[in-house]
CSV table of C-alpha atoms in Angstrom, one decimal:
chain,number,residue,atom,x,y,z
A,1,LEU,CA,75.8,44.7,159.6
A,2,GLN,CA,73.6,47.8,159.0
A,3,LEU,CA,70.0,46.8,158.2
A,4,ASP,CA,68.6,50.1,157.4
A,5,ARG,CA,68.4,53.7,158.6
A,6,THR,CA,65.5,56.2,159.3
A,7,GLU,CA,65.0,59.6,157.7
A,8,THR,CA,66.6,62.6,159.5
A,9,ALA,CA,64.3,64.6,161.8
A,10,VAL,CA,65.6,68.1,161.5
A,11,ASN,CA,66.4,70.2,164.6
A,12,ASN,CA,64.3,68.0,166.9
A,13,LEU,CA,65.0,66.5,170.3
A,14,ASN,CA,61.8,64.4,170.5
A,15,PRO,CA,61.6,62.9,167.0
A,16,SER,CA,59.1,60.3,165.8
A,17,PHE,CA,60.5,58.5,162.9
A,18,ALA,CA,58.1,57.6,160.1
A,19,LYS,CA,60.4,54.9,158.5
A,20,LYS,CA,59.4,51.3,159.5
A,21,PHE,CA,62.0,48.6,159.6
A,22,ILE,CA,60.7,45.3,158.2
A,23,VAL,CA,62.3,42.3,159.8
A,24,ASP,CA,61.6,38.5,159.4
A,25,TYR,CA,60.6,37.0,162.7
A,26,HIS,CA,61.8,33.6,163.8
A,27,PHE,CA,60.6,32.5,167.3
A,28,GLU,CA,63.1,29.7,167.5
A,29,GLU,CA,66.2,32.0,167.0
A,30,VAL,CA,67.8,34.6,169.2
A,31,GLN,CA,67.6,37.7,166.8
A,32,LYS,CA,69.8,40.4,168.2
A,33,LEU,CA,69.2,44.0,167.2
A,34,LYS,CA,71.0,47.3,167.8
A,35,PHE,CA,69.4,50.8,167.4
A,36,ALA,CA,72.0,53.6,167.2
A,37,LEU,CA,71.1,57.3,167.1
A,38,PHE,CA,73.2,60.0,165.4
A,39,ASP,CA,73.0,63.7,165.0
A,40,GLN,CA,73.4,64.5,161.3
A,41,ASP,CA,75.9,67.3,160.7
A,42,LYS,CA,77.1,66.8,157.3
A,43,SER,CA,75.5,65.3,154.1
A,44,SER,CA,77.9,62.3,154.3
A,45,MET,CA,76.6,58.7,154.2
A,46,GLN,CA,79.5,57.6,156.5
A,47,LEU,CA,78.3,57.2,160.1
A,48,TYR,CA,81.6,58.2,161.7
A,49,GLU,CA,81.1,61.7,160.2
A,50,HIS,CA,78.1,62.2,162.5
A,51,ASP,CA,77.8,62.7,166.2
A,52,PHE,CA,76.8,59.5,168.1
A,53,LEU,CA,73.9,60.1,170.5
A,54,GLY,CA,73.6,56.6,172.1
A,55,GLU,CA,72.3,53.2,171.3
A,56,PHE,CA,70.2,50.3,172.6
A,57,SER,CA,70.6,46.6,172.0
A,58,CYS,CA,67.9,43.9,172.6
A,59,THR,CA,66.4,40.9,170.9
A,60,LEU,CA,63.4,40.9,168.6
A,61,GLY,CA,61.8,38.6,171.1
A,62,MET,CA,62.0,41.2,173.8
A,63,ILE,CA,60.3,43.8,171.5
A,64,VAL,CA,57.4,41.5,170.4
A,65,SER,CA,56.8,40.2,173.8
A,66,SER,CA,56.3,43.7,175.2
A,67,LYS,CA,54.6,45.1,172.0
A,68,ARG,CA,56.5,48.4,172.8
A,69,ILE,CA,59.5,49.1,175.0
A,70,THR,CA,61.0,52.3,176.2
A,71,ARG,CA,64.7,52.2,177.3
A,72,ALA,CA,67.5,54.6,178.1
A,73,LEU,CA,70.1,55.2,175.3
A,74,LEU,CA,73.6,53.9,176.3
A,75,LEU,CA,77.1,54.7,175.3
A,76,GLY,CA,79.4,52.0,174.0
A,77,ASN,CA,80.6,51.3,177.6
A,78,GLY,CA,77.1,50.7,178.8
A,79,LYS,CA,76.7,53.9,180.6
A,80,PRO,CA,73.7,56.2,180.0
A,81,ALA,CA,74.1,58.6,177.1
A,82,GLY,CA,72.6,61.6,178.8
A,83,LYS,CA,68.9,61.5,179.5
A,84,GLY,CA,67.9,60.2,176.0
A,85,MET,CA,65.3,57.4,175.7
A,86,ILE,CA,64.2,55.3,172.8
A,87,THR,CA,60.8,53.7,172.2
A,88,ILE,CA,60.4,50.8,169.8
A,89,ALA,CA,57.0,49.3,168.9
A,90,ALA,CA,56.2,46.1,166.9
A,91,GLN,CA,53.4,45.2,164.7
A,92,GLU,CA,52.9,42.0,162.6
A,93,LEU,CA,52.6,42.7,158.8
A,94,SER,CA,51.2,39.5,157.5
A,95,ASP,CA,47.5,39.7,156.5
A,96,ASN,CA,45.9,36.8,158.5
A,97,ARG,CA,42.3,37.5,157.4
A,98,VAL,CA,40.2,34.6,156.1
A,99,ILE,CA,37.0,34.8,154.2
A,100,THR,CA,34.2,32.2,154.6
A,101,LEU,CA,31.5,32.0,151.9
A,102,SER,CA,28.3,30.1,151.8
A,103,LEU,CA,26.7,30.0,148.3
A,104,ALA,CA,23.7,28.5,146.5
A,105,GLY,CA,22.2,28.6,143.0
A,106,ARG,CA,18.7,29.0,141.6
A,107,LYS,CA,17.2,28.0,138.2
A,108,LEU,CA,20.5,27.4,136.6
A,109,ASP,CA,20.5,26.4,132.9
A,110,LYS,CA,19.9,22.8,132.2
A,111,LYS,CA,22.9,21.4,130.3
A,112,ASP,CA,22.4,17.7,130.2
A,113,LEU,CA,20.0,16.2,127.7
A,114,PHE,CA,18.4,13.6,129.9
A,115,GLY,CA,18.9,14.9,133.5
A,116,LYS,CA,19.5,18.2,135.3
A,117,SER,CA,22.9,19.9,135.5
A,118,ASP,CA,25.7,19.0,137.9
A,119,PRO,CA,26.9,22.5,138.8
A,120,PHE,CA,30.1,23.7,140.4
A,121,LEU,CA,31.7,27.2,140.8
A,122,GLU,CA,35.2,28.4,140.1
A,123,PHE,CA,36.6,31.7,141.6
A,124,TYR,CA,39.2,33.7,139.7
A,125,LYS,CA,41.3,36.8,140.6
A,126,PRO,CA,43.2,39.0,138.1
A,127,GLY,CA,46.9,38.0,138.0
A,128,ASP,CA,49.9,40.4,137.6
A,129,ASP,CA,50.0,39.4,133.9
A,130,GLY,CA,46.3,40.4,133.4
A,131,LYS,CA,45.2,36.8,133.1
A,132,TRP,CA,42.6,35.3,135.4
A,133,MET,CA,44.0,33.0,138.1
A,134,LEU,CA,42.0,30.1,139.6
A,135,VAL,CA,41.7,30.6,143.4
A,136,HIS,CA,39.0,28.1,144.4
A,137,ARG,CA,36.8,25.4,143.1
A,138,THR,CA,33.7,24.2,144.9
A,139,GLU,CA,32.5,20.7,145.0
A,140,VAL,CA,30.1,19.4,142.3
A,141,ILE,CA,26.4,19.0,143.2
A,142,LYS,CA,24.7,16.3,141.2
A,143,TYR,CA,21.4,16.5,139.3
A,144,THR,CA,20.0,19.8,140.4
A,145,LEU,CA,19.4,23.3,139.0
A,146,ASP,CA,19.1,24.7,142.6
A,147,PRO,CA,22.4,23.7,144.3
A,148,THR,CA,23.6,24.6,147.8
A,149,TRP,CA,27.3,24.3,148.1
A,150,LYS,CA,29.2,23.6,151.4
A,151,PRO,CA,30.6,26.8,153.0
A,152,PHE,CA,34.3,27.2,152.4
A,153,THR,CA,37.1,29.3,153.8
A,154,VAL,CA,40.1,30.7,152.0
A,155,PRO,CA,42.8,33.2,153.0
A,156,LEU,CA,41.7,36.7,151.9
A,157,VAL,CA,45.2,37.2,150.4
A,158,SER,CA,44.6,34.3,148.0
A,159,LEU,CA,41.1,35.3,147.0
A,160,CYS,CA,41.7,39.0,146.2
A,161,ASP,CA,45.4,39.8,147.4
A,162,GLY,CA,43.8,41.3,150.5
A,163,ASP,CA,42.1,44.0,148.3
A,164,THR,CA,38.4,43.9,149.0
A,165,GLU,CA,37.6,46.3,146.1
A,166,LYS,CA,39.3,44.1,143.5
A,167,LEU,CA,36.8,42.4,141.1
A,168,ILE,CA,36.7,38.6,141.3
A,169,LYS,CA,35.3,36.5,138.5
A,170,VAL,CA,32.9,33.7,139.5
A,171,VAL,CA,32.1,31.0,136.8
A,172,CYS,CA,29.5,28.3,137.0
A,173,TYR,CA,30.0,25.1,135.1
A,174,ASP,CA,28.1,21.8,134.6
A,175,TYR,CA,30.4,18.9,135.5
A,176,ASP,CA,31.1,16.3,132.9
A,177,SER,CA,33.1,13.2,133.8
A,178,ASP,CA,35.1,13.4,130.6
A,179,GLY,CA,36.5,16.8,131.7
A,180,GLY,CA,34.6,18.8,129.0
A,181,HIS,CA,32.7,20.8,131.5
A,182,ASP,CA,29.8,22.9,130.0
A,183,PHE,CA,29.9,26.6,130.7
A,184,ILE,CA,26.7,27.9,132.4
A,185,GLY,CA,27.4,31.5,133.1
A,186,GLU,CA,29.6,34.0,135.0
A,187,PHE,CA,29.7,37.4,136.7
A,188,GLN,CA,32.2,39.7,138.5
A,189,ILE,CA,32.0,41.0,142.0
A,190,SER,CA,34.2,42.5,144.7
A,191,VAL,CA,34.7,41.0,148.2
A,192,ALA,CA,33.3,44.3,149.7
A,193,ARG,CA,30.1,43.6,147.7
A,194,MET,CA,30.0,39.9,148.8
A,195,CYS,CA,30.2,41.1,152.4
A,196,GLU,CA,26.8,42.8,152.0
A,197,ALA,CA,25.3,39.3,152.2
A,198,GLN,CA,23.9,38.4,155.6
A,199,ASP,CA,22.0,35.4,156.8
A,200,VAL,CA,18.7,37.4,156.7
A,201,PHE,CA,19.4,39.2,153.5
A,202,PRO,CA,21.2,37.0,150.9
A,203,LEU,CA,22.9,38.8,147.9
A,204,GLU,CA,21.8,37.5,144.5
A,205,MET,CA,23.9,37.8,141.3
A,206,GLU,CA,22.7,37.0,137.8
A,207,CYS,CA,24.8,34.3,136.2
A,208,ILE,CA,25.3,35.5,132.6
A,209,ASN,CA,26.3,33.5,129.4
A,210,PRO,CA,27.6,36.3,127.0
A,211,LYS,CA,27.0,34.1,123.9
A,212,LYS,CA,23.4,33.5,124.8
A,213,GLN,CA,22.9,37.1,125.7
A,214,LYS,CA,24.1,38.2,122.2
A,215,LYS,CA,21.9,35.7,120.4
A,216,LYS,CA,18.6,35.9,122.3
A,217,LYS,CA,16.6,39.2,122.5
A,218,ASN,CA,14.7,38.3,125.6
A,219,TYR,CA,17.6,36.6,127.5
A,220,LYS,CA,17.6,37.4,131.2
A,221,ASN,CA,20.2,35.2,132.7
A,222,SER,CA,21.3,31.5,133.1
A,223,GLY,CA,20.3,31.4,136.7
A,224,ILE,CA,21.0,33.2,139.9
A,225,ILE,CA,24.0,32.6,142.3
A,226,ILE,CA,23.1,33.4,145.9
A,227,PHE,CA,25.6,34.6,148.5
A,228,LYS,CA,23.9,33.3,151.6
A,229,SER,CA,26.6,34.6,153.9
A,230,CYS,CA,30.1,36.1,153.8
A,231,LYS,CA,32.3,36.6,156.8
A,232,ILE,CA,35.8,37.9,157.1
A,233,THR,CA,37.6,36.8,160.3
A,234,ARG,CA,41.2,36.7,161.4
A,235,ASP,CA,43.2,33.5,161.5
A,236,PHE,CA,45.3,34.4,164.5
A,237,SER,CA,49.1,33.7,164.4
A,238,PHE,CA,51.6,32.9,167.2
A,239,LEU,CA,52.7,36.6,167.0
A,240,ASP,CA,49.1,37.8,167.5
A,241,TYR,CA,48.9,35.8,170.8
A,242,ILE,CA,52.4,37.1,171.9
A,243,LEU,CA,51.6,40.8,170.9
A,244,GLY,CA,48.3,40.3,172.7
A,245,GLY,CA,50.2,39.7,176.0
A,246,CYS,CA,50.4,35.9,176.2
A,247,GLN,CA,53.3,34.9,178.5
A,248,LEU,CA,55.3,31.7,178.0
A,249,MET,CA,55.8,30.1,181.4
A,250,PHE,CA,59.0,28.0,181.4
A,251,THR,CA,59.9,25.2,183.8
A,252,VAL,CA,62.9,22.9,183.7
A,253,GLY,CA,62.9,19.3,185.0
A,254,ILE,CA,66.3,17.6,185.5
A,255,ASP,CA,67.1,13.9,185.7
A,256,PHE,CA,69.3,13.0,188.7
A,257,THR,CA,69.1,9.2,188.5
A,258,ALA,CA,72.1,7.0,189.2
A,259,SER,CA,72.5,6.0,185.5
A,260,ASN,CA,73.9,9.5,184.8
A,261,GLY,CA,77.0,8.6,186.8
A,262,ASN,CA,78.7,10.2,189.8
A,263,PRO,CA,78.9,14.0,189.0
A,264,ARG,CA,82.5,14.1,190.3
A,265,ASP,CA,83.5,11.5,187.7
A,266,PRO,CA,84.5,13.0,184.3
A,267,SER,CA,82.5,10.2,182.5
A,268,SER,CA,79.3,11.4,184.2
A,269,LEU,CA,76.7,13.3,182.2
A,270,HIS,CA,76.4,15.7,185.2
A,271,TYR,CA,80.2,16.3,185.3
A,272,ILE,CA,80.8,20.0,184.7
A,273,ASN,CA,83.9,20.1,182.4
A,274,PRO,CA,86.7,22.8,182.7
A,275,MET,CA,84.7,24.9,180.2
A,276,GLY,CA,82.0,25.0,182.8
A,277,THR,CA,79.4,23.1,180.8
A,278,ASN,CA,77.8,19.6,180.2
A,279,GLU,CA,75.0,18.4,178.0
A,280,TYR,CA,72.4,19.3,180.7
A,281,LEU,CA,73.6,22.8,180.9
A,282,SER,CA,73.9,23.2,177.1
A,283,ALA,CA,70.2,22.1,176.8
A,284,ILE,CA,69.1,24.5,179.5
A,285,TRP,CA,70.9,27.4,177.8
A,286,ALA,CA,69.8,26.6,174.3
A,287,VAL,CA,66.1,26.5,175.1
A,288,GLY,CA,66.0,28.9,178.0
A,289,GLN,CA,67.7,31.9,176.4
A,290,ILE,CA,65.0,32.0,173.7
A,291,ILE,CA,62.0,31.5,176.0
A,292,GLN,CA,63.1,33.9,178.6
A,293,ASP,CA,62.3,36.9,176.3
A,294,TYR,CA,58.7,35.8,176.4
A,295,ASP,CA,58.2,35.9,180.2
A,296,SER,CA,57.9,39.3,181.8
A,297,ASP,CA,59.3,38.4,185.3
A,298,LYS,CA,61.8,35.8,184.0
A,299,MET,CA,61.3,33.6,187.1
A,300,PHE,CA,61.5,30.0,186.3
A,301,PRO,CA,60.8,27.0,188.5
A,302,ALA,CA,63.6,24.3,188.2
A,303,LEU,CA,62.8,20.9,189.5
A,304,GLY,CA,64.8,17.7,189.8
A,305,PHE,CA,63.8,14.1,189.9
A,306,GLY,CA,65.3,10.7,190.8
A,307,ALA,CA,67.5,11.7,193.7
A,308,GLN,CA,67.7,11.3,197.4
A,309,LEU,CA,67.7,14.5,199.3
A,310,PRO,CA,69.2,15.6,202.6
A,311,PRO,CA,68.7,15.4,205.6
A,312,ASP,CA,66.6,12.2,205.6
A,313,TRP,CA,67.7,10.9,202.1
A,314,LYS,CA,64.1,10.2,200.9
A,315,VAL,CA,63.8,9.8,197.1
A,316,SER,CA,62.0,12.6,195.4
A,317,HIS,CA,60.6,12.9,191.9
A,318,GLU,CA,59.8,16.6,192.0
A,319,PHE,CA,62.1,18.7,194.2
A,320,ALA,CA,63.2,22.3,193.9
A,321,ILE,CA,66.8,22.3,192.9
A,322,ASN,CA,67.3,25.5,194.9
A,323,PHE,CA,66.0,23.4,197.9
A,324,ASN,CA,63.3,26.0,198.6
A,325,PRO,CA,60.0,24.0,198.1
A,326,THR,CA,57.8,27.0,198.6
A,327,ASN,CA,59.7,29.1,196.1
A,328,PRO,CA,61.4,26.9,193.4
A,329,PHE,CA,61.9,29.9,191.1
A,330,CYS,CA,65.3,30.8,189.7
A,331,SER,CA,66.0,34.3,188.1
A,332,GLY,CA,66.6,33.9,184.4
A,333,VAL,CA,68.5,31.1,182.7
A,334,GLU,CA,71.6,32.2,184.7
A,335,GLY,CA,69.6,31.5,187.9
A,336,ILE,CA,68.8,27.9,186.7
A,337,VAL,CA,72.4,27.2,185.8
A,338,GLN,CA,73.6,28.5,189.2
A,339,ALA,CA,71.0,26.5,191.2
A,340,TYR,CA,71.8,23.4,189.2
A,341,SER,CA,75.6,23.7,189.8
A,342,ALA,CA,75.1,24.4,193.5
A,343,CYS,CA,72.8,21.4,194.2
A,344,LEU,CA,74.9,18.7,192.6
A,345,PRO,CA,77.3,18.1,195.6
A,346,HIS,CA,74.4,18.0,198.0
A,347,ILE,CA,72.1,15.2,196.5
A,348,ARG,CA,72.5,11.4,196.0
A,349,PHE,CA,71.7,10.2,192.5
A,350,TYR,CA,69.2,7.4,192.7
A,351,GLY,CA,66.1,6.2,190.8
A,352,PRO,CA,63.8,5.2,189.2
A,353,THR,CA,63.3,7.5,186.3
A,354,ASN,CA,59.7,8.7,186.9
A,355,PHE,CA,58.5,11.5,184.6
A,356,SER,CA,54.8,11.7,185.6
A,357,PRO,CA,55.2,13.6,188.9
A,358,ILE,CA,56.9,16.7,187.1
A,359,VAL,CA,54.5,16.5,184.1
A,360,ASN,CA,51.5,16.5,186.5
A,361,HIS,CA,53.3,19.3,188.6
A,362,VAL,CA,53.3,21.7,185.6
A,363,ALA,CA,49.8,20.6,184.5
A,364,ARG,CA,48.4,21.7,187.8
A,365,PHE,CA,49.6,25.3,187.1
A,366,ALA,CA,48.4,25.0,183.5
A,367,ALA,CA,44.9,23.9,184.7
A,368,GLN,CA,44.7,27.0,187.1
A,369,ALA,CA,45.5,29.2,184.1
A,370,THR,CA,42.6,27.9,182.1
A,371,GLN,CA,40.2,29.4,184.8
A,372,GLN,CA,41.0,32.9,183.5
A,373,GLU,CA,39.5,32.0,180.0
A,374,THR,CA,42.0,34.3,178.3
A,375,ALA,CA,45.0,33.5,176.2
A,376,SER,CA,47.3,34.9,178.8
A,377,GLN,CA,49.6,32.0,179.8
A,378,TYR,CA,51.1,28.9,178.0
A,379,PHE,CA,53.4,26.5,179.9
A,380,ILE,CA,56.5,24.9,178.6
A,381,LEU,CA,58.2,22.0,180.4
A,382,LEU,CA,61.7,21.2,179.4
A,383,ILE,CA,62.7,17.7,180.7
A,384,ILE,CA,66.3,16.8,180.3
A,385,THR,CA,67.0,13.1,180.9
A,386,ASP,CA,69.5,10.3,180.2
A,387,GLY,CA,67.3,7.4,179.4
A,388,VAL,CA,64.6,4.9,179.9
A,389,ILE,CA,61.3,6.1,181.5
A,390,SER,CA,60.3,3.8,184.5
A,391,ASP,CA,56.7,5.0,184.9
A,392,MET,CA,55.7,4.8,181.1
A,393,ASP,CA,52.0,4.1,181.8
A,394,GLU,CA,51.6,6.9,184.3
A,395,THR,CA,53.6,9.3,182.0
A,396,ARG,CA,51.5,8.4,179.0
A,397,HIS,CA,48.4,9.1,181.0
A,398,ALA,CA,49.9,12.4,182.3
A,399,VAL,CA,50.8,13.5,178.8
A,400,VAL,CA,47.3,12.7,177.4
A,401,GLN,CA,45.7,14.8,180.2
A,402,ALA,CA,48.2,17.6,179.7
A,403,SER,CA,47.3,17.7,176.0
A,404,LYS,CA,44.0,19.4,177.0
A,405,LEU,CA,45.8,22.2,178.8
A,406,PRO,CA,47.9,25.2,177.6
A,407,MET,CA,51.1,23.2,177.9
A,408,SER,CA,53.9,21.7,175.8
A,409,ILE,CA,56.6,19.3,176.8
A,410,ILE,CA,60.2,19.3,175.4
A,411,ILE,CA,62.3,16.3,176.1
A,412,VAL,CA,66.0,16.5,175.4
A,413,GLY,CA,67.7,13.1,175.7
A,414,VAL,CA,71.4,13.3,176.8
A,415,GLY,CA,74.0,10.6,176.6
A,416,ASN,CA,73.9,7.5,174.4
A,417,ALA,CA,71.0,5.5,175.9
A,418,ASP,CA,68.1,3.9,174.0
A,419,PHE,CA,65.5,6.6,173.6
A,420,ALA,CA,62.7,4.5,172.0
A,421,ALA,CA,60.2,5.4,174.8
A,422,MET,CA,60.9,9.2,174.2
A,423,GLU,CA,60.2,8.7,170.4
A,424,PHE,CA,56.9,7.0,171.4
A,425,LEU,CA,55.7,10.0,173.6
A,426,ASP,CA,56.5,12.4,170.7
A,427,GLY,CA,53.3,11.8,168.7
A,428,ASP,CA,54.7,12.8,165.3
A,429,SER,CA,54.1,9.4,163.7
A,430,ARG,CA,50.9,8.4,165.5
A,431,VAL,CA,48.5,9.6,168.1
A,432,LEU,CA,49.6,9.0,171.7
A,433,ARG,CA,47.2,7.0,173.8
A,434,SER,CA,47.2,6.5,177.5
A,435,HIS,CA,47.2,3.0,179.0
A,436,THR,CA,43.3,3.2,179.2
A,437,GLY,CA,43.2,3.9,175.5
A,438,GLU,CA,42.3,7.6,175.7
A,439,GLU,CA,43.8,9.6,172.9
A,440,ALA,CA,45.8,12.8,173.2
A,441,VAL,CA,43.8,15.7,171.8
A,442,ARG,CA,46.9,17.2,170.2
A,443,ASP,CA,50.6,16.4,170.0
A,444,ILE,CA,52.4,18.3,172.7
A,445,VAL,CA,55.7,16.4,173.1
A,446,GLN,CA,58.8,17.3,171.1
A,447,PHE,CA,61.7,14.9,171.7
A,448,VAL,CA,65.2,15.6,170.5
A,449,PRO,CA,68.4,13.4,171.2
A,450,PHE,CA,71.3,15.8,172.2
A,451,ARG,CA,73.8,13.5,170.5
A,452,ASP,CA,72.5,14.6,167.0
A,453,PHE,CA,73.6,18.1,167.9
A,454,ARG,CA,76.9,17.5,169.7
A,455,ASN,CA,79.0,18.9,166.9
A,456,ALA,CA,76.5,21.4,165.6
A,457,PRO,CA,76.3,25.2,166.5
A,458,LYS,CA,74.2,25.6,169.6
A,459,GLU,CA,71.5,27.5,167.7
A,460,THR,CA,70.6,24.4,165.8
A,461,LEU,CA,69.4,22.5,169.0
A,462,ALA,CA,67.1,25.4,169.9
A,463,LYS,CA,65.7,25.5,166.4
A,464,ALA,CA,65.0,21.7,166.4
A,465,VAL,CA,63.5,21.8,169.8
A,466,LEU,CA,61.3,24.9,169.4
A,467,ALA,CA,60.2,24.8,165.8
A,468,GLU,CA,56.9,23.2,166.6
A,469,LEU,CA,56.1,25.3,169.6
A,470,PRO,CA,54.3,28.3,167.9
A,471,GLN,CA,51.9,26.0,166.2
A,472,GLN,CA,51.2,24.2,169.4
A,473,VAL,CA,50.3,27.5,171.2
A,474,VAL,CA,48.1,28.6,168.3
A,475,GLN,CA,46.4,25.2,168.0
A,476,TYR,CA,45.6,25.1,171.8
A,477,PHE,CA,44.0,28.6,171.9
A,478,LYS,CA,42.1,28.1,168.7
A,479,HIS,CA,40.7,24.8,169.9
A,480,GLN,CA,39.5,26.7,173.0
A,481,ASN,CA,38.1,29.6,170.8
A,482,LEU,CA,40.2,32.0,172.6
A,483,PRO,CA,41.3,35.1,170.6
A,484,PRO,CA,44.6,37.0,171.6
């Protein structure tokens, strides 16, 4: 499917194309792209009429995780197409600026017979139809002609469509409980002008009632509205952090407890079927193939738990499945899959099902990353398990501690066991507490039962598992006041 094409650069071997391609970005999907170059000879729109110069295929994730990539152009057979190179750069389009305003009033008109006014403000922007559209309403301040409203923050796009020169209308009313609010006055101002307000030099605008202005000769105003401060900041997105160089560090934890069944027996959850897969492998593929685009070295630790290991058959709850404790890293998702298949014949499935050692293992690395005080690394632990957690108290405690770190945990439940404990760790319905009563600072666990996706396309599992991850990354770095 052809998305779009650039303009033609005439008689040029080193072209820069002005045309930008606008693509919707979905972190939780693998979005495949192909860039093909042609030499235009004829005025035909049909591509086969032009000479093919080479192409390059990748995913959108690869481009945004590098910000810009330069690669060799290839022929259809994967061989280099001469010496040609292509460079692709990515930029996020959405306007993520927010504006924070702090306002007060002075000597506003008195509208109530017996008391003072109860003033509030409304902000309007011009709509496409030429009518004013309400954007924001402040709270009401009771019984005063000199109100100070709480500072508020709105997206710049909603206040002025991102155009700081556009005139905004500000209207002041006196609140009445019957809804018949009395008009005090109004004025128009651009965001650029509002931004002249600083803590030391507030900006004052006269609040005008046009009817009064017409009637009274010596009318000055119906009070003053004071912009005490106005700040425009950026509300960073997940893409801002990725484009800023944040790497997603991916670790897999695999359950090798006896309840999975003997891997040589076709009824076992670890049995690799003639197609070369099982539910463990499907889960590793679905999640790993998306995350691997966001890690520059694509080296992923893969750990097992709940098995007895050779030569002394001691039980381990955090062992490298490649049997190399000093270097548990596997190269890419393929490397994890190979190490997994290779280790199955050499270990004895055992128990119990302890989660906390692996959670704490990754948390140690996430804690080290916080010492850099930059938004450079975020850790994702994928635990694939067949059932009931034995060390629930320790695991709850480990998750609550991990919630303070740049870390998220994805649990995929395989088989048909009762997953109530997993649902409990996934704090969607209520805040997770440790056994000591400490609350998790944020929800970092996403639990998904594989059985819900057995007959669905494999993309749907990745979507369900990874949908919450971008918010979790942003939420963590924001909480720490770390910009991209």
